[in-house]
Structures are given as structure tokens and as C-alpha cells.
């Protein structure tokens, strides 16, 4: 009888994380409640709009007292700083357009302590995305940086695969401007990559 070739095994979350160069730098000001796997729905992509290294961005966030942070920051060389555990709420998406909680199915804001939040107007009153998502920042300045380096995009691909393996399902990928109109994240030069990523 012919031997049936075995299906290649998908890498585990641990194996995917081991492929990444991740440094953990958790700060108390970044944690805003328990997110939990049952509430994970989205991966929200951002640009730092600064060429400061990921480590410098972490210090800036912690020092400004706003309680804002993303779960991960990816440097241009592909190295990553993780600022918040996956199952913890981070304030990376902030307020979104009024009506977006319902549109995205993220109505329950009760798990979020909302420490440090400052309303920005009745047009953007929804805050639910933070409780249902992982935030990833890429060190990038729109219009100034002509492209995202290959090492950064490769790290992003592996990081998304790691997050999906960790939860056991694929999260929907959006960029920050989908959540709040008028915001620049991510830059125009990322559009084709984002569209390709959203198809798979």
C-alpha cells in the first residue's frame, strides 16, 4: 500500500513566538483590565508616526500619564517590544466613531477601567474596540518613510500568525483609521499590504 504523506503540522504559538525577537517591557500604566480569549476579535494596526525606537516609544507612553499603549511595537529591523500581555486590555484604539461599537460588535465596555481616558467629542464616543483587540504599532512616519522595510513586514506576518495560533482562530485585521475617521494609521504606503493581509 502506498504511504500517504502526512499533512504538514501548523507551527504552534510557542514555535512562532520563538521565531520572533520579542523583548517584554510591561508597565502598570498600560494594563486596563482582563480581555480574555473569549473577547478577542480584532488586530488593529497602527503607525507610531515617529522614528523613535520601540523602547523609546514605551518610555514616552509610560511617562505621559495617558495610559495609552499597544500590545506590540515593531521596529524597522523587525525586533519587537511587547508592552501588554495578550489577554489584557490596552488603550491603543482609543475612542472610535459613534456607532462603531455596534458596527464592529464590541459593545461591552464593562471590562475596561478606562483610566486615563479623555473624551474627544460626541462624534467619537465609542470605546469598545480596546476590549476586543490586540494593538500592533509599527515604527513608521507616513509620507516621510517611503516604505515599510521587509524585515518589519516579515515580523508583522509572523506576529499575526503567532497571535492567531495563540487564540486558535484568525482575528480580523483592521487599521486604526477604520475605527476612528480622520486618523492617519496606517499610512497610504501600507494600503496594498493591508488589503492582501485581509484576504487571507
Backbone as JSON, one array per atom type, in Angstrom:
{
  "sequence": "XXXXXXXXXXXXXXXXXXXXXXXXXXXXXXXXXXXXXXXXXXXXXXXXXXXXXXXXXXXXXXXXXXXXXXXXXXXXXXXXXXXXXXXXXXXXXXXXXXXXXXXXXXXXXXXXXXXXXXXXXXXXXXXXXXXXXXXXXXXXXXXXXXXXXXXXXXXXXXXXXXXXXXXXXXXXXXXXXXXXXXXXXXXXXXXXXXXXXXXX",
  "N": [[0.84, -1.19, 0.0], [0.4, 2.24, -0.71], [2.19, 4.8, 0.96], [0.61, 7.37, 2.68], [1.37, 10.72, 2.49], [2.09, 12.64, 5.37], [0.11, 15.33, 6.59], [1.52, 18.57, 6.66], [2.39, 19.9, 9.8], [0.89, 22.65, 11.4], [2.75, 25.37, 12.71], [3.16, 25.74, 16.26], [1.91, 28.14, 18.7], [3.97, 28.69, 20.48], [6.22, 27.95, 18.99], [6.08, 29.79, 16.9], [6.34, 32.2, 18.3], [8.93, 31.88, 19.18], [10.33, 32.32, 16.86], [10.38, 34.98, 16.63], [11.9, 38.1, 17.55], [11.41, 39.11, 20.48], [11.12, 41.42, 23.08], [10.04, 41.8, 26.36], [8.34, 44.41, 27.97], [6.61, 45.35, 30.3], [4.41, 47.69, 31.73], [2.75, 49.05, 34.55], [0.92, 51.09, 34.01], [-0.11, 50.53, 31.56], [-1.99, 48.51, 31.56], [-5.39, 47.66, 31.5], [-7.47, 46.06, 32.4], [-8.95, 42.75, 32.23], [-8.84, 41.04, 29.23], [-9.19, 38.5, 27.94], [-9.51, 35.41, 26.15], [-12.01, 34.82, 25.05], [-12.99, 37.2, 24.22], [-11.47, 38.18, 22.19], [-11.27, 39.64, 19.02], [-10.24, 41.33, 17.02], [-7.28, 42.51, 15.28], [-5.57, 45.4, 15.47], [-3.89, 47.68, 13.51], [-1.29, 50.06, 13.7], [0.63, 53.09, 13.09], [3.59, 54.48, 14.5], [4.13, 57.09, 13.95], [6.53, 58.29, 14.38], [10.07, 58.16, 14.38], [11.32, 57.18, 16.53], [12.81, 54.6, 18.49], [11.28, 51.44, 19.4], [11.65, 50.94, 22.16], [12.02, 53.54, 23.09], [9.52, 54.62, 22.51], [7.91, 53.18, 24.29], [8.83, 54.2, 26.77], [8.03, 56.87, 26.43], [5.21, 56.62, 26.27], [4.69, 55.6, 28.86], [5.56, 57.68, 30.4], [3.91, 59.85, 29.83], [1.5, 59.71, 31.11], [-1.05, 59.12, 30.09], [-1.99, 56.58, 29.89], [-2.0, 55.17, 27.57], [-1.14, 52.58, 25.26], [0.13, 50.09, 23.0], [-0.17, 46.54, 22.37], [2.08, 45.46, 21.12], [5.11, 46.71, 19.64], [6.73, 47.17, 16.61], [9.94, 47.4, 15.51], [11.85, 48.92, 12.79], [13.8, 47.12, 12.03], [12.67, 44.73, 12.52], [12.73, 43.74, 15.11], [10.94, 43.4, 18.2], [8.99, 44.95, 20.75], [7.07, 43.88, 23.4], [4.42, 45.21, 25.13], [2.15, 44.8, 26.6], [0.41, 42.06, 28.02], [-1.2, 39.44, 26.06], [-3.83, 38.79, 26.88], [-4.78, 41.0, 28.16], [-6.36, 44.17, 28.45], [-5.47, 46.89, 26.42], [-5.07, 50.41, 25.93], [-5.12, 51.2, 23.0], [-6.61, 51.65, 20.69], [-8.3, 53.64, 21.44], [-10.88, 56.17, 21.44], [-13.59, 55.59, 19.2], [-15.51, 56.18, 16.16], [-18.82, 57.26, 16.83], [-21.25, 54.8, 17.06], [-19.69, 52.81, 16.07], [-19.11, 50.8, 17.96], [-21.35, 49.1, 17.85], [-21.31, 48.5, 15.12], [-18.94, 47.04, 14.83], [-19.36, 45.03, 16.63], [-18.6, 45.23, 19.33], [-19.71, 45.99, 21.79], [-19.62, 45.72, 24.63], [-18.22, 47.43, 27.12], [-17.55, 47.05, 29.71], [-15.46, 45.7, 30.96], [-13.28, 47.29, 30.9], [-11.18, 49.51, 32.57], [-10.9, 52.15, 31.9], [-9.11, 54.07, 32.74], [-7.42, 57.11, 32.55], [-8.64, 57.96, 30.22], [-9.83, 60.5, 28.02], [-12.58, 62.14, 26.86], [-13.2, 62.88, 23.38], [-15.11, 64.11, 21.95], [-18.6, 64.18, 20.89], [-18.89, 62.93, 18.49], [-17.16, 60.83, 18.47], [-17.62, 58.59, 20.47], [-17.43, 55.96, 21.19], [-15.84, 53.18, 22.76], [-15.27, 50.53, 22.71], [-13.56, 48.88, 21.14], [-11.01, 48.56, 22.24], [-11.31, 46.6, 24.19], [-11.59, 44.27, 22.82], [-9.5, 43.57, 21.21], [-6.14, 43.26, 19.81], [-3.44, 45.44, 19.79], [-1.08, 46.59, 17.44], [1.77, 48.4, 16.87], [3.73, 49.96, 14.35], [6.96, 51.12, 13.81], [7.06, 53.95, 12.08], [6.78, 56.7, 9.85], [4.34, 58.38, 8.24], [4.3, 59.34, 4.81], [6.87, 60.49, 5.05], [8.6, 58.29, 5.46], [9.28, 56.15, 2.88], [8.55, 53.53, 2.56], [7.65, 50.43, 4.22], [10.08, 48.57, 5.81], [11.28, 45.34, 4.64], [12.01, 43.54, 6.68], [10.51, 44.43, 8.82], [7.87, 44.02, 7.93], [7.91, 41.25, 7.57], [8.25, 40.45, 10.21], [5.84, 41.39, 11.22], [4.0, 39.73, 9.84], [4.68, 37.21, 10.96], [4.17, 37.74, 13.63], [1.37, 38.19, 13.59], [0.58, 35.63, 12.81], [1.44, 34.26, 15.07], [-0.27, 35.37, 17.05], [-2.75, 34.51, 16.09], [-2.38, 31.73, 16.29], [-2.06, 31.51, 19.04], [-4.62, 32.12, 20.01], [-6.11, 30.3, 18.6], [-7.67, 30.81, 16.41], [-8.36, 32.94, 13.55], [-8.02, 36.39, 13.8], [-9.85, 39.33, 12.78], [-8.32, 41.74, 10.7], [-7.68, 45.11, 10.96], [-6.98, 48.58, 10.21], [-6.09, 51.47, 12.18], [-7.47, 53.74, 11.34], [-9.83, 52.75, 10.37], [-11.35, 52.38, 12.6], [-11.49, 54.92, 13.83], [-12.43, 57.72, 12.19], [-10.51, 59.95, 10.19], [-8.07, 59.62, 11.31], [-4.6, 58.88, 10.97], [-3.42, 56.35, 10.93], [-3.19, 53.27, 9.25], [-0.33, 54.29, 7.21], [-0.58, 55.51, 3.78], [1.16, 54.09, 2.14], [1.02, 51.56, 3.13], [-1.28, 50.4, 2.3], [-1.73, 48.47, 0.19], [-0.44, 46.19, 1.18], [-1.97, 45.78, 3.49], [-4.51, 45.25, 2.39], [-3.96, 42.85, 1.05], [-3.33, 41.23, 3.25], [-5.75, 41.16, 4.57], [-7.24, 39.5, 3.0], [-6.62, 36.87, 3.51]],
  "CA": [[0.0, 0.0, 0.0], [1.16, 3.49, -0.77], [2.15, 5.6, 2.19], [0.01, 8.69, 2.5], [2.21, 11.69, 3.18], [1.42, 13.33, 6.48], [-0.12, 16.76, 6.42], [2.47, 19.33, 7.47], [1.8, 20.45, 11.02], [0.99, 24.1, 11.58], [3.58, 25.66, 13.89], [2.43, 26.13, 17.47], [2.12, 29.52, 19.14], [5.3, 28.77, 21.1], [7.21, 27.9, 17.91], [6.04, 31.06, 16.17], [6.92, 33.24, 19.16], [10.38, 31.66, 19.22], [10.9, 32.86, 15.62], [10.37, 36.45, 16.74], [12.81, 38.71, 18.52], [10.49, 39.89, 21.33], [11.51, 41.83, 24.42], [8.86, 42.2, 27.13], [8.51, 45.59, 28.82], [5.26, 45.63, 30.8], [4.3, 48.77, 32.7], [1.43, 49.02, 35.19], [0.01, 52.09, 33.43], [-0.61, 50.06, 30.26], [-2.97, 47.43, 31.74], [-6.69, 48.27, 31.81], [-8.5, 45.06, 32.64], [-8.73, 41.44, 31.61], [-9.5, 40.91, 27.93], [-9.62, 37.11, 27.84], [-9.58, 34.85, 24.79], [-13.39, 34.84, 24.56], [-13.32, 38.54, 23.74], [-10.57, 38.58, 21.11], [-11.89, 39.67, 17.69], [-9.53, 42.14, 16.02], [-5.91, 43.0, 15.38], [-5.6, 46.77, 14.97], [-2.55, 48.1, 13.13], [-1.01, 51.48, 13.88], [1.98, 53.63, 12.9], [3.99, 55.31, 15.64], [4.32, 58.47, 13.47], [7.8, 58.74, 14.95], [11.15, 57.21, 14.11], [11.88, 56.75, 17.81], [12.79, 53.14, 18.63], [10.18, 50.89, 20.21], [11.96, 51.17, 23.58], [11.76, 54.96, 23.36], [8.06, 54.81, 22.48], [7.39, 52.66, 25.56], [9.13, 55.2, 27.8], [7.18, 58.04, 26.19], [3.84, 56.28, 26.69], [4.62, 55.45, 30.31], [5.85, 58.97, 31.04], [2.96, 60.95, 29.59], [0.38, 59.58, 32.04], [-2.35, 58.96, 29.43], [-2.4, 55.18, 29.96], [-2.07, 54.62, 26.22], [-0.08, 51.68, 24.8], [-0.29, 48.96, 22.19], [0.4, 45.3, 22.89], [3.39, 45.25, 20.5], [5.7, 47.71, 18.74], [7.7, 46.52, 15.73], [10.97, 48.28, 14.96], [12.1, 48.75, 11.35], [14.66, 45.95, 11.8], [11.9, 43.52, 12.81], [12.69, 43.43, 16.53], [9.62, 43.73, 18.75], [8.79, 45.1, 22.19], [5.71, 43.6, 23.86], [4.16, 46.11, 26.26], [0.95, 44.37, 27.32], [0.09, 40.65, 27.74], [-2.26, 39.28, 25.07], [-5.17, 38.72, 27.46], [-5.0, 42.22, 28.94], [-6.83, 45.3, 27.64], [-4.59, 48.05, 26.25], [-5.74, 51.55, 25.3], [-4.41, 51.52, 21.75], [-7.56, 52.12, 19.68], [-8.93, 54.86, 21.95], [-12.27, 56.38, 21.06], [-13.94, 55.39, 17.79], [-16.71, 56.87, 15.7], [-20.07, 56.88, 17.47], [-21.91, 53.78, 16.26], [-18.75, 51.75, 15.7], [-19.22, 49.66, 18.89], [-22.35, 48.19, 17.29], [-20.88, 48.06, 13.78], [-17.87, 46.05, 14.97], [-19.75, 44.0, 17.59], [-17.73, 45.37, 20.51], [-20.49, 46.88, 22.67], [-19.36, 45.58, 26.07], [-17.05, 48.18, 27.6], [-17.57, 46.93, 31.17], [-14.21, 45.12, 31.49], [-12.23, 48.3, 30.73], [-11.2, 50.5, 33.67], [-10.93, 53.47, 31.24], [-8.23, 55.0, 33.43], [-6.65, 57.97, 31.66], [-9.36, 58.36, 29.01], [-10.4, 61.85, 27.95], [-13.47, 62.19, 25.71], [-12.73, 63.77, 22.32], [-16.27, 64.7, 21.27], [-19.75, 63.29, 20.75], [-18.75, 62.19, 17.22], [-16.33, 59.65, 18.73], [-17.93, 58.26, 21.87], [-17.36, 54.51, 21.39], [-14.53, 52.79, 23.29], [-15.26, 49.08, 22.88], [-12.53, 48.14, 20.39], [-9.87, 48.25, 23.11], [-11.62, 45.41, 24.98], [-11.77, 43.13, 21.93], [-8.46, 43.59, 20.17], [-4.7, 43.39, 20.04], [-2.89, 46.57, 19.05], [0.31, 46.48, 16.97], [2.34, 49.63, 16.31], [4.94, 49.83, 13.55], [7.75, 52.36, 13.77], [6.88, 54.44, 10.71], [6.25, 58.05, 9.72], [3.66, 58.46, 6.96], [4.75, 60.31, 3.8], [8.32, 60.68, 5.18], [9.17, 56.98, 5.16], [8.67, 55.75, 1.61], [8.02, 52.17, 2.63], [7.88, 49.65, 5.44], [11.14, 47.62, 5.46], [10.89, 43.93, 4.55], [12.18, 42.88, 7.99], [9.38, 44.85, 9.66], [6.67, 43.35, 7.43], [8.05, 39.82, 7.87], [7.98, 40.31, 11.65], [4.4, 41.58, 11.38], [3.35, 38.49, 9.39], [4.9, 36.14, 11.94], [3.47, 38.14, 14.85], [-0.05, 37.92, 13.38], [0.44, 34.17, 12.84], [1.57, 33.88, 16.48], [-1.5, 35.76, 17.76], [-3.8, 33.6, 15.64], [-2.11, 30.41, 16.87], [-2.29, 31.63, 20.48], [-6.06, 32.08, 20.27], [-6.71, 29.16, 17.91], [-8.52, 31.28, 15.3], [-7.84, 34.16, 12.92], [-8.7, 37.65, 14.11], [-9.97, 40.27, 11.67], [-7.26, 42.74, 10.72], [-8.08, 46.44, 10.51], [-6.04, 49.6, 10.67], [-6.7, 52.33, 13.19], [-8.39, 54.71, 10.75], [-11.14, 52.11, 10.2], [-12.06, 52.55, 13.88], [-11.76, 56.34, 14.04], [-12.27, 58.51, 10.98], [-9.65, 61.13, 10.25], [-6.79, 59.29, 11.92], [-3.67, 58.56, 9.87], [-2.88, 54.97, 10.99], [-1.79, 53.23, 8.82], [-0.02, 55.19, 6.11], [-1.04, 55.11, 2.45], [2.09, 53.1, 1.57], [0.71, 50.26, 3.71], [-2.62, 50.0, 1.86], [-1.72, 47.23, -0.6], [-0.09, 45.11, 2.1], [-3.13, 45.56, 4.37], [-5.56, 44.59, 1.6], [-3.54, 41.45, 0.84], [-3.41, 40.54, 4.53], [-7.15, 40.99, 4.94], [-7.86, 38.48, 2.14], [-6.24, 35.52, 3.93]],
  "C": [[0.88, 1.25, 0.0], [1.05, 4.22, 0.56], [1.56, 6.96, 1.87], [0.89, 9.7, 3.22], [1.42, 12.42, 4.27], [1.23, 14.8, 6.14], [0.92, 17.52, 7.25], [1.77, 19.98, 8.66], [1.97, 21.98, 11.03], [1.89, 24.37, 12.79], [2.72, 26.09, 15.07], [2.71, 27.59, 17.79], [3.53, 29.68, 19.71], [6.39, 28.78, 20.03], [7.25, 29.21, 17.14], [6.65, 32.19, 17.01], [8.44, 33.12, 19.2], [11.08, 32.19, 17.96], [11.05, 34.38, 15.68], [11.38, 36.92, 17.78], [11.98, 39.66, 19.39], [11.14, 40.16, 22.69], [10.24, 42.27, 25.14], [9.19, 43.4, 28.0], [7.13, 46.04, 29.27], [5.31, 46.75, 31.84], [2.87, 48.78, 33.26], [0.43, 49.95, 34.52], [-0.63, 51.63, 32.13], [-1.76, 49.06, 30.38], [-4.3, 48.0, 32.22], [-7.81, 47.26, 31.99], [-8.2, 43.78, 31.89], [-9.53, 41.36, 30.32], [-10.04, 39.5, 27.76], [-9.83, 36.66, 26.4], [-10.99, 34.92, 24.21], [-13.75, 36.18, 23.93], [-12.4, 39.01, 22.6], [-11.28, 38.52, 19.76], [-11.0, 40.3, 16.63], [-8.05, 42.29, 16.34], [-5.92, 44.37, 14.71], [-4.17, 47.24, 14.73], [-2.42, 49.61, 13.18], [0.4, 51.81, 13.37], [2.32, 54.48, 14.12], [4.03, 56.79, 15.26], [5.54, 59.12, 14.12], [8.85, 57.71, 14.59], [11.91, 56.83, 15.38], [11.8, 55.23, 17.89], [11.63, 52.71, 19.51], [10.42, 51.14, 21.7], [11.69, 52.62, 23.98], [10.28, 55.27, 23.38], [7.44, 54.33, 23.79], [7.63, 53.66, 26.69], [8.25, 56.44, 27.67], [5.76, 57.77, 26.67], [3.73, 56.24, 28.21], [4.78, 56.79, 31.01], [4.76, 60.01, 30.87], [1.67, 60.83, 30.4], [-0.99, 59.35, 31.42], [-2.86, 57.52, 29.49], [-2.48, 54.49, 28.62], [-0.88, 53.68, 25.97], [-0.7, 50.68, 23.84], [0.31, 47.7, 22.81], [1.82, 45.08, 22.38], [3.8, 46.48, 19.71], [6.78, 47.01, 17.93], [8.66, 47.56, 15.18], [11.17, 47.99, 13.47], [12.97, 47.53, 11.05], [13.96, 44.64, 12.14], [11.91, 43.1, 14.27], [11.41, 44.03, 17.13], [9.72, 43.95, 20.26], [7.32, 44.8, 22.47], [5.48, 44.39, 25.13], [3.02, 45.63, 27.15], [0.73, 42.89, 27.02], [-1.11, 40.54, 26.81], [-3.66, 39.33, 25.69], [-5.47, 39.89, 28.4], [-5.42, 43.35, 28.0], [-5.77, 46.39, 27.62], [-5.4, 49.16, 25.59], [-4.96, 51.97, 24.06], [-5.36, 52.09, 20.71], [-8.25, 53.41, 20.12], [-10.4, 54.94, 21.56], [-12.45, 56.17, 19.56], [-15.21, 56.14, 17.45], [-17.94, 56.36, 16.45], [-20.85, 55.94, 16.54], [-21.01, 52.62, 15.9], [-18.76, 50.57, 16.69], [-20.19, 48.62, 18.31], [-21.89, 47.64, 15.94], [-19.85, 46.93, 13.86], [-18.19, 44.94, 15.99], [-18.92, 44.02, 18.86], [-18.42, 46.25, 21.58], [-20.1, 46.85, 24.13], [-18.06, 46.28, 26.47], [-16.81, 47.97, 29.09], [-16.26, 46.4, 31.75], [-13.07, 46.13, 31.51], [-12.3, 49.32, 31.86], [-11.26, 51.95, 33.15], [-10.07, 54.52, 31.95], [-7.41, 55.79, 32.4], [-7.4, 58.45, 30.44], [-9.91, 59.77, 29.13], [-11.28, 61.92, 26.71], [-12.98, 63.2, 24.66], [-13.88, 64.37, 21.52], [-17.36, 63.68, 21.06], [-19.68, 62.48, 19.46], [-17.95, 60.9, 17.39], [-16.49, 59.24, 20.18], [-17.75, 56.78, 22.19], [-15.94, 54.07, 21.77], [-14.33, 51.27, 23.33], [-14.13, 48.33, 22.21], [-11.36, 47.73, 21.28], [-10.06, 46.94, 23.87], [-11.65, 44.13, 24.14], [-10.63, 42.96, 20.93], [-7.05, 43.59, 20.72], [-4.22, 44.56, 19.2], [-1.42, 46.34, 18.7], [0.71, 47.81, 16.34], [3.57, 49.28, 15.48], [5.66, 51.16, 13.55], [7.75, 52.84, 12.32], [6.32, 55.85, 10.78], [5.65, 58.17, 8.32], [4.2, 59.59, 6.11], [6.26, 60.56, 3.86], [9.04, 59.39, 4.84], [8.49, 56.46, 3.89], [8.06, 54.36, 1.67], [8.25, 51.58, 4.01], [8.96, 48.62, 5.09], [10.66, 46.17, 5.49], [10.98, 43.24, 5.9], [11.01, 43.21, 8.91], [8.1, 44.12, 9.23], [6.72, 41.85, 7.7], [7.75, 39.56, 9.35], [6.49, 40.46, 11.92], [3.63, 40.32, 10.97], [3.46, 37.39, 10.44], [4.18, 36.46, 13.25], [1.97, 37.88, 14.74], [-0.3, 36.41, 13.43], [0.53, 33.66, 14.28], [0.29, 34.18, 17.25], [-2.64, 34.81, 17.38], [-3.62, 32.2, 16.24], [-2.39, 30.41, 18.38], [-3.78, 31.48, 20.8], [-6.75, 30.89, 19.61], [-7.69, 29.55, 16.83], [-7.91, 32.56, 14.74], [-8.69, 35.36, 13.34], [-8.84, 38.48, 12.84], [-8.91, 41.35, 11.82], [-7.8, 44.05, 10.16], [-6.95, 47.41, 10.84], [-6.82, 50.63, 11.48], [-7.73, 53.29, 12.57], [-9.76, 54.1, 10.43], [-12.0, 52.3, 11.45], [-12.42, 54.0, 14.13], [-11.42, 57.14, 12.79], [-11.32, 59.68, 11.21], [-8.29, 60.88, 10.85], [-5.88, 58.73, 10.84], [-3.19, 57.11, 9.85], [-3.71, 54.04, 10.12], [-1.6, 54.11, 7.59], [-0.45, 54.62, 4.76], [-0.14, 54.03, 1.85], [1.87, 51.69, 2.12], [-0.54, 49.63, 3.11], [-2.64, 48.67, 1.12], [-1.42, 46.04, 0.28], [-1.28, 44.77, 2.99], [-4.22, 44.82, 3.62], [-5.22, 43.12, 1.36], [-3.71, 40.63, 2.12], [-4.85, 40.26, 4.93], [-7.85, 39.9, 4.13], [-7.62, 37.07, 2.66], [-6.75, 35.18, 5.31]]
}
